[in-house]
């Protein structure tokens, strides 16, 4: 909020920390950018990486 107004930002992503770019040359995110922080730090990312390492499907 700025001056009592809700700030939405570009495409509604203001305040969406998961879509801050941490690796400009990284994987494609579902928001359309590459290298968003959530690609590397989310629960889904952790499970994907673990599944790849263990060579098995992990589903919660």
Coordinates of N, CA and C in Angstrom, one line a residue:
X1 N 0.8 -1.2 0.0 CA 0.0 0.0 0.0 C 0.9 1.2 0.0
X2 N 0.5 2.2 -0.8 CA 1.2 3.5 -0.9 C 0.2 4.5 -0.8
X3 N 0.3 5.4 0.1 CA -0.7 6.5 0.3 C -2.2 6.0 0.3
X4 N -2.3 4.8 1.0 CA -3.7 4.2 1.1 C -4.2 3.5 -0.1
X5 N -3.4 3.4 -1.1 CA -3.8 2.8 -2.4 C -3.1 1.4 -2.5
X6 N -3.8 0.4 -2.9 CA -3.2 -0.9 -3.2 C -2.3 -0.8 -4.5
X7 N -1.1 -1.2 -4.3 CA -0.2 -1.2 -5.5 C -0.1 -2.6 -6.0
X8 N -0.5 -2.8 -7.3 CA -0.6 -4.1 -7.9 C 0.6 -4.4 -8.7
X9 N 1.3 -3.5 -9.2 CA 2.5 -3.7 -10.0 C 2.3 -4.3 -11.4
X10 N 3.3 -4.5 -12.1 CA 3.3 -5.1 -13.4 C 2.6 -6.5 -13.4
X11 N 1.6 -6.6 -14.1 CA 0.8 -7.9 -14.2 C 0.4 -8.4 -12.9
X12 N 0.2 -7.5 -11.9 CA -0.3 -7.9 -10.6 C 0.7 -8.6 -9.7
X13 N 2.0 -8.5 -10.0 CA 3.0 -9.2 -9.2 C 3.7 -8.3 -8.1
X14 N 3.2 -7.2 -7.8 CA 3.9 -6.4 -6.7 C 3.8 -7.2 -5.4
X15 N 4.9 -7.3 -4.7 CA 4.9 -8.0 -3.4 C 5.0 -9.5 -3.6
X16 N 5.0 -10.0 -4.8 CA 5.1 -11.5 -5.0 C 6.6 -11.8 -5.0
X17 N 7.2 -12.1 -3.9 CA 8.6 -12.3 -3.8 C 9.1 -13.5 -4.6
X18 N 8.3 -14.5 -4.8 CA 8.7 -15.7 -5.5 C 9.0 -15.4 -7.0
X19 N 8.5 -14.2 -7.5 CA 8.8 -13.9 -8.9 C 9.9 -12.9 -9.1
X20 N 10.7 -12.7 -8.0 CA 11.9 -11.8 -8.2 C 12.9 -12.7 -8.9
X21 N 13.6 -12.1 -9.9 CA 14.5 -12.9 -10.7 C 15.8 -13.0 -9.9
X22 N 16.2 -14.3 -9.7 CA 17.5 -14.6 -9.0 C 18.5 -15.1 -10.0
X23 N 18.1 -15.6 -11.1 CA 19.0 -16.1 -12.1 C 18.4 -15.8 -13.5
X24 N 18.9 -14.7 -14.1 CA 18.3 -14.3 -15.4 C 18.4 -15.3 -16.5
X25 N 19.4 -16.2 -16.4 CA 19.5 -17.3 -17.4 C 19.0 -18.6 -16.9
X26 N 18.1 -18.6 -15.9 CA 17.6 -19.8 -15.3 C 16.4 -20.4 -16.0
X27 N 15.8 -21.4 -15.4 CA 14.6 -22.1 -15.9 C 13.5 -21.1 -16.1
X28 N 12.6 -21.5 -17.1 CA 11.4 -20.7 -17.4 C 10.4 -20.9 -16.3
X29 N 9.8 -19.8 -15.8 CA 8.8 -19.9 -14.7 C 7.4 -19.8 -15.4
X30 N 6.4 -20.3 -14.7 CA 5.0 -20.2 -15.2 C 4.5 -18.8 -15.4
X31 N 5.2 -17.8 -14.8 CA 4.8 -16.4 -15.0 C 5.3 -15.8 -16.3
X32 N 6.2 -16.6 -17.0 CA 6.8 -16.1 -18.2 C 8.2 -15.6 -18.1
X33 N 8.7 -15.3 -16.9 CA 10.1 -14.9 -16.7 C 11.0 -16.1 -16.6
X34 N 12.3 -15.9 -16.6 CA 13.3 -16.9 -16.4 C 14.0 -16.6 -15.1
X35 N 14.2 -17.7 -14.3 CA 15.0 -17.6 -13.1 C 14.4 -17.0 -11.9
X36 N 13.1 -17.1 -11.8 CA 12.4 -16.6 -10.6 C 12.8 -17.4 -9.4
X37 N 12.8 -16.7 -8.3 CA 13.3 -17.3 -7.0 C 12.4 -18.6 -6.7
X38 N 11.1 -18.6 -6.9 CA 10.3 -19.7 -6.5 C 10.6 -21.0 -7.3
X39 N 11.3 -20.9 -8.5 CA 11.7 -22.0 -9.2 C 12.7 -22.9 -8.4
X40 N 13.5 -22.2 -7.6 CA 14.6 -22.8 -6.9 C 14.3 -23.0 -5.4
X41 N 13.2 -22.4 -4.9 CA 13.0 -22.4 -3.5 C 11.7 -22.9 -3.0
X42 N 10.8 -23.2 -3.9 CA 9.4 -23.6 -3.5 C 9.4 -25.0 -3.1
X43 N 8.3 -25.4 -2.5 CA 8.1 -26.8 -2.1 C 8.1 -27.7 -3.4
X44 N 7.4 -27.2 -4.4 CA 7.3 -28.0 -5.7 C 8.7 -28.2 -6.3
X45 N 9.5 -27.1 -6.2 CA 10.9 -27.2 -6.7 C 11.7 -28.2 -5.9
X46 N 11.6 -28.2 -4.6 CA 12.3 -29.1 -3.7 C 11.9 -30.6 -4.1
X47 N 10.6 -30.8 -4.2 CA 10.1 -32.2 -4.6 C 10.6 -32.6 -6.0
X48 N 10.6 -31.7 -6.9 CA 11.1 -32.0 -8.3 C 12.5 -32.4 -8.2
X49 N 13.3 -31.6 -7.5 CA 14.8 -31.9 -7.5 C 15.0 -33.2 -6.7
X50 N 14.3 -33.4 -5.7 CA 14.5 -34.7 -4.9 C 14.1 -35.9 -5.8
X51 N 13.0 -35.8 -6.5 CA 12.5 -36.8 -7.4 C 13.6 -37.1 -8.5
X52 N 14.2 -36.1 -9.0 CA 15.2 -36.3 -10.0 C 16.4 -37.0 -9.4
X53 N 16.8 -36.6 -8.2 CA 18.0 -37.2 -7.6 C 17.7 -38.7 -7.2
X54 N 16.5 -39.0 -6.7 CA 16.2 -40.4 -6.3 C 15.6 -41.2 -7.5
X55 N 15.4 -40.6 -8.6 CA 14.9 -41.2 -9.8 C 13.6 -42.0 -9.5
X56 N 12.7 -41.2 -8.7 CA 11.4 -41.8 -8.4 C 10.4 -40.6 -8.3
X57 N 9.1 -40.9 -8.4 CA 8.1 -39.8 -8.4 C 7.7 -39.6 -6.9
X58 N 7.8 -38.4 -6.5 CA 7.4 -38.0 -5.1 C 6.2 -37.1 -5.2
X59 N 5.1 -37.5 -4.6 CA 3.9 -36.7 -4.6 C 3.3 -36.5 -3.2
X60 N 3.0 -35.3 -2.8 CA 2.4 -35.1 -1.5 C 1.0 -34.8 -1.6

